[in-house]
Coordinates of C-alpha atoms in Angstrom, one line a residue:
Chain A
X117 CA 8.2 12.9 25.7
X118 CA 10.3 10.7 27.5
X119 CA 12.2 13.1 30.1
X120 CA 11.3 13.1 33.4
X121 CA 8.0 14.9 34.3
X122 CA 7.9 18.6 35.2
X123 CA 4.9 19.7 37.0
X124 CA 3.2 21.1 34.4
X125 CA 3.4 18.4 31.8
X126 CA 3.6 15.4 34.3
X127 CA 0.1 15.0 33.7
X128 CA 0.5 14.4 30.0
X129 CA 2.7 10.9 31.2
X130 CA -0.4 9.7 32.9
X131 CA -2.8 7.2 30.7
X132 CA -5.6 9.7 31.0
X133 CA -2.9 12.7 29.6
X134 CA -1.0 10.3 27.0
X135 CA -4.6 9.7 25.5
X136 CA -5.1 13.5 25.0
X137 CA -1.8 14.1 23.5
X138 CA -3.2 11.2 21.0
X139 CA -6.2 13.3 20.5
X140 CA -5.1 16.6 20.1
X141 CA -2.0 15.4 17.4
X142 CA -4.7 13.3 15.6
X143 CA -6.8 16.3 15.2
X144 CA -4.0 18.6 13.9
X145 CA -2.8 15.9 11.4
X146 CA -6.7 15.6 10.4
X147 CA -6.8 19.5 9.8
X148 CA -3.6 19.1 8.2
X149 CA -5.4 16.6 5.6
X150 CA -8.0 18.9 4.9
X151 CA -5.1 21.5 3.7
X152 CA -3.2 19.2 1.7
X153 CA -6.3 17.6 0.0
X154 CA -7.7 21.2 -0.6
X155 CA -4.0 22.1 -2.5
X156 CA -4.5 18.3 -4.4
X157 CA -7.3 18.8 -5.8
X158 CA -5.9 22.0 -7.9
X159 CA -4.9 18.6 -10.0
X160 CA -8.4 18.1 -11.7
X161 CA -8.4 21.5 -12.7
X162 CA -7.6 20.2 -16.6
X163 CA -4.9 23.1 -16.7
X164 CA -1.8 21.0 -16.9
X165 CA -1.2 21.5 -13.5
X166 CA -0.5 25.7 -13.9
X167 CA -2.6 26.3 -10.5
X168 CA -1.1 23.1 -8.8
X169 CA 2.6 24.4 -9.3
X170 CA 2.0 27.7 -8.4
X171 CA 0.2 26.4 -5.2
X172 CA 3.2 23.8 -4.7
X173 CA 5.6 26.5 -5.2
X174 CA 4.1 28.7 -2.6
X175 CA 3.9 25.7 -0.1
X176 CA 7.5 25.2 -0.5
X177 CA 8.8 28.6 -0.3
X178 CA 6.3 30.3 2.1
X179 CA 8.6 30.8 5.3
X180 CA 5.0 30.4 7.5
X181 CA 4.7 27.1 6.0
X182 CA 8.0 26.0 6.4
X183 CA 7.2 26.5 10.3
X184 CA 3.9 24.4 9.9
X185 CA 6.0 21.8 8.1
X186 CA 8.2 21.1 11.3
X187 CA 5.2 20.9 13.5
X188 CA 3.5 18.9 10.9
X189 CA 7.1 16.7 11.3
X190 CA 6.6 16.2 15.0
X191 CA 2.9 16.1 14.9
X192 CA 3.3 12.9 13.3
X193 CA 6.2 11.6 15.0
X194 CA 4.4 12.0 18.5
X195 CA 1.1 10.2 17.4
X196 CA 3.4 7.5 16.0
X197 CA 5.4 7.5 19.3
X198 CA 2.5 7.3 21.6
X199 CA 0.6 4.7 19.4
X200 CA 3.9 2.6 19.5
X201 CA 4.2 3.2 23.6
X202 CA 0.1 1.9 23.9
X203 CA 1.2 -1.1 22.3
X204 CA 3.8 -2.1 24.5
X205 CA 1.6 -0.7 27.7
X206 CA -1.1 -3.4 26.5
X207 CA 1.3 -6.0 26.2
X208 CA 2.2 -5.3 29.9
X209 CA -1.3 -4.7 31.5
X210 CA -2.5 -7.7 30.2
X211 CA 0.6 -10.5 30.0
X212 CA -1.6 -13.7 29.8
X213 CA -3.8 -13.0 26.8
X214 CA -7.1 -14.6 26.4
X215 CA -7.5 -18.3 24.3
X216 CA -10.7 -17.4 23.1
X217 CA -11.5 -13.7 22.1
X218 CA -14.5 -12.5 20.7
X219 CA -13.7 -8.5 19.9
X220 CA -16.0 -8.9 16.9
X221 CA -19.2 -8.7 19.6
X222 CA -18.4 -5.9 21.2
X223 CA -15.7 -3.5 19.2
X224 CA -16.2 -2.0 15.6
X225 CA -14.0 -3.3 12.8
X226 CA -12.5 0.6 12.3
X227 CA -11.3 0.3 16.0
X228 CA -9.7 -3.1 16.1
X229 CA -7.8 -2.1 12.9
X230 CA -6.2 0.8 14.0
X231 CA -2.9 -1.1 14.4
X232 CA -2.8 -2.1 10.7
X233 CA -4.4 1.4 9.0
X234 CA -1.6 2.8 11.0
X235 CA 0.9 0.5 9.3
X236 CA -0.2 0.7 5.7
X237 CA -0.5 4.6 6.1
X238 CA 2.8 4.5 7.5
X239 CA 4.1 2.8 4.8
X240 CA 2.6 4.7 2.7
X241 CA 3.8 8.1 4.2
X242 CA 7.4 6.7 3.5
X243 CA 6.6 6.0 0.1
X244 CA 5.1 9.3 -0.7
X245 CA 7.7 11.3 1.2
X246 CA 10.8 9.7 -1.0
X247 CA 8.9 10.4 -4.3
X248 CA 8.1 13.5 -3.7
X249 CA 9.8 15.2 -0.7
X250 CA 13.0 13.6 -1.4
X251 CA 13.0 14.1 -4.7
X252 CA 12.0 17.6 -5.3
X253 CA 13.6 19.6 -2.0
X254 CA 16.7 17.1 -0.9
X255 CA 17.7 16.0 -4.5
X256 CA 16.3 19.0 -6.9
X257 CA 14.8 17.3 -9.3
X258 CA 14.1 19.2 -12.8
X259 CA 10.4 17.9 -13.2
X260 CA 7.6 20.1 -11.9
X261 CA 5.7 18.7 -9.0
X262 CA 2.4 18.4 -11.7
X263 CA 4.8 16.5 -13.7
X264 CA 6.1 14.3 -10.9
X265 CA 2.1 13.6 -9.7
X266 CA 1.3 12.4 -13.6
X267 CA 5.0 10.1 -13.7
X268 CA 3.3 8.5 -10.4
X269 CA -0.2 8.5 -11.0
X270 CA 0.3 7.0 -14.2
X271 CA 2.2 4.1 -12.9
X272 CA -1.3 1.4 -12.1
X273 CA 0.8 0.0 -9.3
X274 CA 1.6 2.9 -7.4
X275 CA -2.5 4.2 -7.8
X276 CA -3.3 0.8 -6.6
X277 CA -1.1 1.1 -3.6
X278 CA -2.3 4.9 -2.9
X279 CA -5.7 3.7 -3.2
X280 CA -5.3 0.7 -0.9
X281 CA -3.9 3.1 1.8
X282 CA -6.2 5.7 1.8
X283 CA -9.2 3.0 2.2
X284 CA -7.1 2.2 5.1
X285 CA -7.1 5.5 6.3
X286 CA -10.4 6.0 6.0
X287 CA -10.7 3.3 8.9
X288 CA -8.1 4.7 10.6
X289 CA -10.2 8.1 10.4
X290 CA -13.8 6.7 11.3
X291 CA -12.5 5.6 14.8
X292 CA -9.8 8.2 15.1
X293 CA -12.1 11.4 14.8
X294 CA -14.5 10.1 17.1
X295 CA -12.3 8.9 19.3
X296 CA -10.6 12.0 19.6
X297 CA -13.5 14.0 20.5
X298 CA -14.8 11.7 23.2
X299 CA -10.9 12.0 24.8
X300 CA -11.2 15.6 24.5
X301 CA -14.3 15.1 26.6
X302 CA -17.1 16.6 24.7
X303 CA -19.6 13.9 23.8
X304 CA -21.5 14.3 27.0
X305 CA -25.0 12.4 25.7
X306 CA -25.8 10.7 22.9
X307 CA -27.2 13.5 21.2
X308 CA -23.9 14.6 20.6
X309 CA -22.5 11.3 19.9
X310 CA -24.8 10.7 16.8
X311 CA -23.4 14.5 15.9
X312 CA -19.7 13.6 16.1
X313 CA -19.9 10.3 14.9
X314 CA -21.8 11.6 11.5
X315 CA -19.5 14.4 10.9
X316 CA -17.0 11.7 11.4
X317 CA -18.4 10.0 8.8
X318 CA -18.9 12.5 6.3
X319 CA -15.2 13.8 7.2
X320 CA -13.7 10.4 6.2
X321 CA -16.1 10.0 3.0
X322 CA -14.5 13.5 1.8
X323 CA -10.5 12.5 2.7
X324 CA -11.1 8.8 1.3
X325 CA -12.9 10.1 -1.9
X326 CA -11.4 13.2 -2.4
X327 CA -7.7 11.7 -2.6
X328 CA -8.9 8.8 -4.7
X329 CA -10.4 10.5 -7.4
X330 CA -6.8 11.9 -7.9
X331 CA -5.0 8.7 -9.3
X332 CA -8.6 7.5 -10.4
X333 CA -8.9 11.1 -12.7
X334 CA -5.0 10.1 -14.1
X335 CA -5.3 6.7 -14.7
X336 CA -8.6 8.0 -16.5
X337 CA -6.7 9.8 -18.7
X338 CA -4.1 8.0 -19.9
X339 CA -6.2 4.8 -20.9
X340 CA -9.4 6.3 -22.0
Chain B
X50 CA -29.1 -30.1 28.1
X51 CA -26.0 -31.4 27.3
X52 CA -22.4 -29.2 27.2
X53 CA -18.6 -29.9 26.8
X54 CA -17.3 -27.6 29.0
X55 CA -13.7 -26.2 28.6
X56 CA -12.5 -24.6 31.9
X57 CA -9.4 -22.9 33.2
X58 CA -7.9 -24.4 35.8
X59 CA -4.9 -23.0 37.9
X60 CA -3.8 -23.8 41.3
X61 CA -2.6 -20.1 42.5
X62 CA -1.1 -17.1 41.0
X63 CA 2.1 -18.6 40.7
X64 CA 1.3 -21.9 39.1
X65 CA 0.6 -22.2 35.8
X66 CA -2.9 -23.0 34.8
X67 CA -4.7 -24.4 31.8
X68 CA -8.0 -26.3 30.1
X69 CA -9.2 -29.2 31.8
X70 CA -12.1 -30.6 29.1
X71 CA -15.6 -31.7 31.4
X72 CA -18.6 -33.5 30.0
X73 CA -22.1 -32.0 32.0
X74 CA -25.7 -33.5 31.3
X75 CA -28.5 -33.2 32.0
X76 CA -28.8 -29.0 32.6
X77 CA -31.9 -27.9 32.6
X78 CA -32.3 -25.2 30.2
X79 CA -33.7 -22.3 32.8
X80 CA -30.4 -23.1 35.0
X81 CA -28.5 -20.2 35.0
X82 CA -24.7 -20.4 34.2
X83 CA -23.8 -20.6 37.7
X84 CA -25.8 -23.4 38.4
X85 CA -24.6 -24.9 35.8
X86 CA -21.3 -25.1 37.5
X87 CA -23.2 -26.1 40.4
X88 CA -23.9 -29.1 38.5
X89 CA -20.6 -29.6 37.3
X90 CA -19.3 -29.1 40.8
X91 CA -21.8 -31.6 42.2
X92 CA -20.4 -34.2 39.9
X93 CA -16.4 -33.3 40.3
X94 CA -17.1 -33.9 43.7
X95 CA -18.8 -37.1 43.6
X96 CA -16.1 -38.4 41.3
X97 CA -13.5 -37.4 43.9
X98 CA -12.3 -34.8 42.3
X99 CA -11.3 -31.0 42.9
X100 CA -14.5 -28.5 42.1
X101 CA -14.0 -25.6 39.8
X102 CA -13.7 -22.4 41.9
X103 CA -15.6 -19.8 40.8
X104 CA -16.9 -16.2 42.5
X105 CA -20.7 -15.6 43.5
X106 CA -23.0 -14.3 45.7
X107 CA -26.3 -12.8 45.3
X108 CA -26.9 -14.8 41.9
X109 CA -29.6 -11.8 41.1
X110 CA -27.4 -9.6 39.3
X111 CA -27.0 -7.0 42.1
X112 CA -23.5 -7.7 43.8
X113 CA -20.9 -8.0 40.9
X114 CA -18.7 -11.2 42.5
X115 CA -19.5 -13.8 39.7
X116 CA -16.8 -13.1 36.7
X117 CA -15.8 -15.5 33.7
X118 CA -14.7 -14.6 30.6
X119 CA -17.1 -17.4 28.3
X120 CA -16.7 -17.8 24.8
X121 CA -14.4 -14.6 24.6
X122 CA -17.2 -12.3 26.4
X123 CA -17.0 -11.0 29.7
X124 CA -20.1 -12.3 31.4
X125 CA -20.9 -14.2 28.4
X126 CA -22.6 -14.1 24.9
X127 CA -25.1 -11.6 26.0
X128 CA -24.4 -7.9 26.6
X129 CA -25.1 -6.1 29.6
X130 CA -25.9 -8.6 32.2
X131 CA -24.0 -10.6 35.2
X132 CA -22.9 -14.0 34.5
X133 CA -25.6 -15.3 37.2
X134 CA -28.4 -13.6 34.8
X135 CA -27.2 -15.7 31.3
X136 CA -29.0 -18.6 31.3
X137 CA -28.4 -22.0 29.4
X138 CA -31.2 -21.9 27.1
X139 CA -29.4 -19.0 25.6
X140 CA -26.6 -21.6 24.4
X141 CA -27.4 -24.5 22.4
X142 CA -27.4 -28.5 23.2
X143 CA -24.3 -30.2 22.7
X144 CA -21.9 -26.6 22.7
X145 CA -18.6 -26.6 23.4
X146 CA -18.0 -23.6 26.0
X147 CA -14.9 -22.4 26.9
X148 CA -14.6 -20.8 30.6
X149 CA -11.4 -18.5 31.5
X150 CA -11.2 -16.0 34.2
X151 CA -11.0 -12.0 33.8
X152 CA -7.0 -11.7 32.6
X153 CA -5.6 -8.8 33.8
X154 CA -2.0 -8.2 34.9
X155 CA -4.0 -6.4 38.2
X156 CA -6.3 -9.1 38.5
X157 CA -4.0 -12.0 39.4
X158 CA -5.6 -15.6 39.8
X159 CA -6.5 -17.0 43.6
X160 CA -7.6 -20.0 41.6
X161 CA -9.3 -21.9 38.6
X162 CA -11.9 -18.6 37.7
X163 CA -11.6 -16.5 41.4
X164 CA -9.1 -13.2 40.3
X165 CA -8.7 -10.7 43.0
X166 CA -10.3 -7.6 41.8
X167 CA -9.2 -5.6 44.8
X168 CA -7.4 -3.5 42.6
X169 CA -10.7 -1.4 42.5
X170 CA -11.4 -0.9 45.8
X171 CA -8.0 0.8 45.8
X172 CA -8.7 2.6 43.3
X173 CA -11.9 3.7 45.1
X174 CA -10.2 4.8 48.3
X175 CA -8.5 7.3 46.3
X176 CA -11.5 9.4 45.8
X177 CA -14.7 7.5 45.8
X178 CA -15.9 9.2 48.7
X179 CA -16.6 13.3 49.8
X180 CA -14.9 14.3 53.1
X181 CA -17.8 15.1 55.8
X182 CA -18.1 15.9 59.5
X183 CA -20.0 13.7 60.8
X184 CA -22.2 14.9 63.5
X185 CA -26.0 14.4 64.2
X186 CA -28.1 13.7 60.6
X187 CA -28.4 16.9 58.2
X188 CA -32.0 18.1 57.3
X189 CA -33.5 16.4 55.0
X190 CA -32.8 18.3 51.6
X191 CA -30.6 21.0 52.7
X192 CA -28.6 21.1 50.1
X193 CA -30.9 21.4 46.8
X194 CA -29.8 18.8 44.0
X195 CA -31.8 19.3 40.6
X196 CA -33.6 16.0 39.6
X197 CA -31.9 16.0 35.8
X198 CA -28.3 15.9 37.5
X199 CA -29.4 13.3 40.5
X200 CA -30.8 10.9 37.9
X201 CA -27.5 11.4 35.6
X202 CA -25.1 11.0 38.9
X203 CA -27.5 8.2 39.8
X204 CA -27.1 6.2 36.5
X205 CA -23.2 6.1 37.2
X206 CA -23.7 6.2 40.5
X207 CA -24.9 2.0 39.8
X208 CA -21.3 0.7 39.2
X209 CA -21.3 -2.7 40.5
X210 CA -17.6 -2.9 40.2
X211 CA -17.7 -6.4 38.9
X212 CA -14.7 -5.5 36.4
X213 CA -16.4 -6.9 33.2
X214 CA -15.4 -3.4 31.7
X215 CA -11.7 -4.5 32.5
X216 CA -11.5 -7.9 31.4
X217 CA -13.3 -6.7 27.8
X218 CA -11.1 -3.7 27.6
X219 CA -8.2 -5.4 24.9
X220 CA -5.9 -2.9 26.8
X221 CA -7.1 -4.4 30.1
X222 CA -8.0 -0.4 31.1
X223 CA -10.3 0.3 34.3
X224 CA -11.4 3.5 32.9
X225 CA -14.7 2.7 32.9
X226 CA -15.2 2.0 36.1
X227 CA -12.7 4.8 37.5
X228 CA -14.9 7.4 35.5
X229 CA -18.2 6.2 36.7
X230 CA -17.4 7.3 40.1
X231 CA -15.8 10.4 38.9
X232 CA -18.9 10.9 36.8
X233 CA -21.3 10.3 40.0
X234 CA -19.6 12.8 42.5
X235 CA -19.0 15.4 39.7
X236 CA -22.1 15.8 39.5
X237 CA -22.9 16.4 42.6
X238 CA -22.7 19.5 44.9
X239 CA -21.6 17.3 47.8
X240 CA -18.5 15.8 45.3
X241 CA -17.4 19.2 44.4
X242 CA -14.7 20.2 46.6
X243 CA -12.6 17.4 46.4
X244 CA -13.4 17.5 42.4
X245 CA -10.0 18.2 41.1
X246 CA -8.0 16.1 43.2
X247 CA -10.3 13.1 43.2
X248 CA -10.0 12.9 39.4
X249 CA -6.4 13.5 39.6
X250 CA -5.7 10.5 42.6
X251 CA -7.7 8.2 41.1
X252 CA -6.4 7.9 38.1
X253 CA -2.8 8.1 39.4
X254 CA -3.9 5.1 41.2
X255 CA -5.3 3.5 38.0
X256 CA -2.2 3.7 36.7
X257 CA -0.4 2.7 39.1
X258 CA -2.1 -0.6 39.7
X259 CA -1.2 -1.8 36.1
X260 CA -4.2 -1.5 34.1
X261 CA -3.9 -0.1 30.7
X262 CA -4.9 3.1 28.8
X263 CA -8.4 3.5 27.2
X264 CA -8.6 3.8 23.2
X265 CA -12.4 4.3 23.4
X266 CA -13.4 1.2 21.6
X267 CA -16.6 1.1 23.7
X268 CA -16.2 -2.9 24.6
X269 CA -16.2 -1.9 28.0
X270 CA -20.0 -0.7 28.1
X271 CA -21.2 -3.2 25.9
X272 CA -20.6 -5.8 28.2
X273 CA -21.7 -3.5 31.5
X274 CA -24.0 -4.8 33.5
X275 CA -24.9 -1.7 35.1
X276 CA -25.2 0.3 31.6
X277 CA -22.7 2.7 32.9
X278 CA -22.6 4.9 29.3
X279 CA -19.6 6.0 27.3
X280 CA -20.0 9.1 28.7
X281 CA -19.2 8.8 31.9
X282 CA -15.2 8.6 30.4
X283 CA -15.8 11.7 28.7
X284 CA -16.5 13.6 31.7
X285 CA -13.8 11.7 33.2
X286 CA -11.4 12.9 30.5
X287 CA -12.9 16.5 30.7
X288 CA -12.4 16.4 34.8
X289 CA -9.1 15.4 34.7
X290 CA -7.9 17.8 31.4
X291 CA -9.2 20.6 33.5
X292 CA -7.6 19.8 36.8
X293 CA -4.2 19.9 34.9
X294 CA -4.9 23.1 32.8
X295 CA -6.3 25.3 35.2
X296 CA -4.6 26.5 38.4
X297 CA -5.9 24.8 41.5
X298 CA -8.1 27.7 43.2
X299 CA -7.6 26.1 46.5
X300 CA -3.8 26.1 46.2
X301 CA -1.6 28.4 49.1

């Protein structure tokens, strides 16, 4: 993203262009957390985790997959990049910052958190790739994945710290999917404003939950 | 009324500026801010001392010259209106107020609360227009405009151009006020020739005056005066994705 501008993607260095290149990677990692939550959830099936492996083993193997996984790869790296490169731009356009600031009147508390939710999931994403990225297609590991998902679901502390981050990106969610619709220049009225904004909700109720109910149903298990 | 007032005060852009703390009494409460600086000024002066300079001119909400960033609000504690429309009785005796101009790295200080917001009209002279020949008057409605897109053009079409959107903006962005002209001539037949490239110099010209990027957090038209909706970015954004996409139809 940072070579010189060719005529045809010079537009994507302008504000207006760097916002839609945050949009349109925000809504392929969103579409990408429908998939992987869809596979997760093969985890409260109560079959020892039969369906999840097979489903795991096909993710891993599938050579279409493996192509989605590199995009996936840079998907994330250019929302982080241009999220980074906003925060700097910010910095610039507005050097002497105010004394007295009352966001709180005028913004939502989803939007003026971004920053952080971005953090923690961050965090988190580094976390989650070493236990289970690392560990099962860099170092081999003999445990299955099911096996893997009970050894750290198990574990209160790592549950907490999943749950904690998914909260977070729930609020990173409830500003990001609306946001990224009104970049991509469809919310016209405010017909379609209430529209986006509910199925922004009830998108961001169905990550948040669905992902929590997943350490929530092993924890379950083990002490009950 | 009675107020402790804490202003900015800064000699020029390149000095450095900061609080000065003032005691006002006295206010009536139907004064409206400005006038309470009137007040202030009034007594500054009879003291011997410099008055706080501050932008205004029609004081009825129509012009967009007064600014001020109080208590952390552009234009004040209420949304939507000027600064010359919030009146005193909507603080309460004995506040503390704090007064800073709009901050923005492209609206630099002239002094204490007067930023040079020309910025905008630069931005405007990138595309805020449509390219006529001028000539003797055109008949009256010769050119047919439905009444559901004049009154939409017409609602963006009442940008004041005070910059309240910028100085609320926490990335400082104009886009607000750059899209509410795009939104205004889009709309109309008259703006459509120059459609694609007006979209495209303005914000080039947006962004090349320093402001920042927009992250849609909506500050901007909460603190509007005109009301200019969320909206009018969207079309902006839709404008400008479509000039870049699509191959200019005009081009040799």
């Amino acid at each position: 993203m940072a070579q010189a501008a060719s005529p045809a993607v010079g537009w994507l260095h302008t504000s207006v262009g760097r916002k839609v290149v945050m949009a349109a990677t925000g809504i392929f990692l969103m579409t990408f957390l429908v998939v992987h939550l869809s596979g997760n959830l093969l985890l409260l099936r109560g079959d020892r985790g039969a369906a999840f492996n097979a489903y795991a083993e096909f993710m891993s193997t599938n050579p279409f997959i493996r192509v989605l996984e590199v995009l996936l790869f840079l998907g994330f790296l250019i929302h982080i990049y241009q999220g980074l490169y906003f925060i700097l731009k910010e910095k610039q356009a507005r050097p002497q910052r105010y004394t007295l600031n009352a966001a709180h009147a005028n913004t939502s508390l989803f939007s003026r958190t971004m920053r952080i939710s971005a953090v923690v999931v961050l965090v988190f994403l580094i976390v989650h790739m070493r236990h289970f990225f690392v560990e099962h297609r860099i170092l081999g590991t003999s445990l299955t994945m099911y096996e893997s998902c009970k050894i750290a679901f198990e574990n209160p502390l790592y549950s907490a710290f999943y749950l904690f981050s998914f909260l977070l990106l729930g609020f990173h969610l409830v500003h990001g999917f609306y946001s990224s619709f009104q970049t991509l220049g469809v919310i016209l009225n405010a017909r379609v404003e209430r529209l986006i904004r509910t199925v922004g909700i009830a998108f961001t109720v169905f990550i948040t939950v669905g992902f929590s109910a997943i350490p929530i149903y092993f924890l379950a298990a083990k002490y009950f | 009324m009675r107020f402790t007032l804490r202003v900015w005060r800064q000699k020029d852009a390149k000095s450095p500026g900061q609080f000065e703390t003032y005691e006002v009494d006295g206010v009536p409460a139907d004064a409206s801010f400005l006038e309470m600086l009137d007040i202030l000024n009034e007594k500054l002066i009879k003291e011997g001392k410099e008055p706080v300079a501050f932008d205004h001119d029609c004081r009825e909400g129509i012009c967009g010259s007064c600014g001020l960033f109080i208590n952390g609000r552009a234009h004040g504690p209420l949304p939507n209106i000027t600064t010359c429309r919030l009146y005193m009785r909507h603080f309460k005796d004995g506040d503390t107020i704090t007064i800073e101009p709009f901050r923005a790295r492209p609206f630099p200080v002239i002094k204490d609360l007067v930023v040079d917001r020309s910025a905008l009209d630069r931005i405007i002279q990138k595309g805020g227009y449509i390219s006529v020949n001028t000539g003797s008057a055109p008949d009256a409605n010769s050119i047919p405009i439905a009444k559901a897109a004049a009154d939409r053009a017409f609602d963006y079409a009442t940008c004041i151009g005070c910059g309240a959107c910028v100085a609320a903006c926490k990335n400082a962005s104009a886009m607000l006020f750059t899209s509410a002209k795009v939104a205004h001539l889009a709309l109309l037949p008259q703006g459509q020739p120059e459609r694609r490239e007006r979209v495209k110099r303005m914000v080039a010209q947006m962004d090349a005056e320093g402001f920042g990027h927009c992250s849609n957090t909506g500050a901007c038209a909460v603190e509007c005066p005109a009301k200019i909706p969320l909206s009018a970015i969207a079309r902006l954004q839709r404008d400008f994705i479509w000039a870049n996409l699509t191959p200019d139809p005009y081009a040799r």
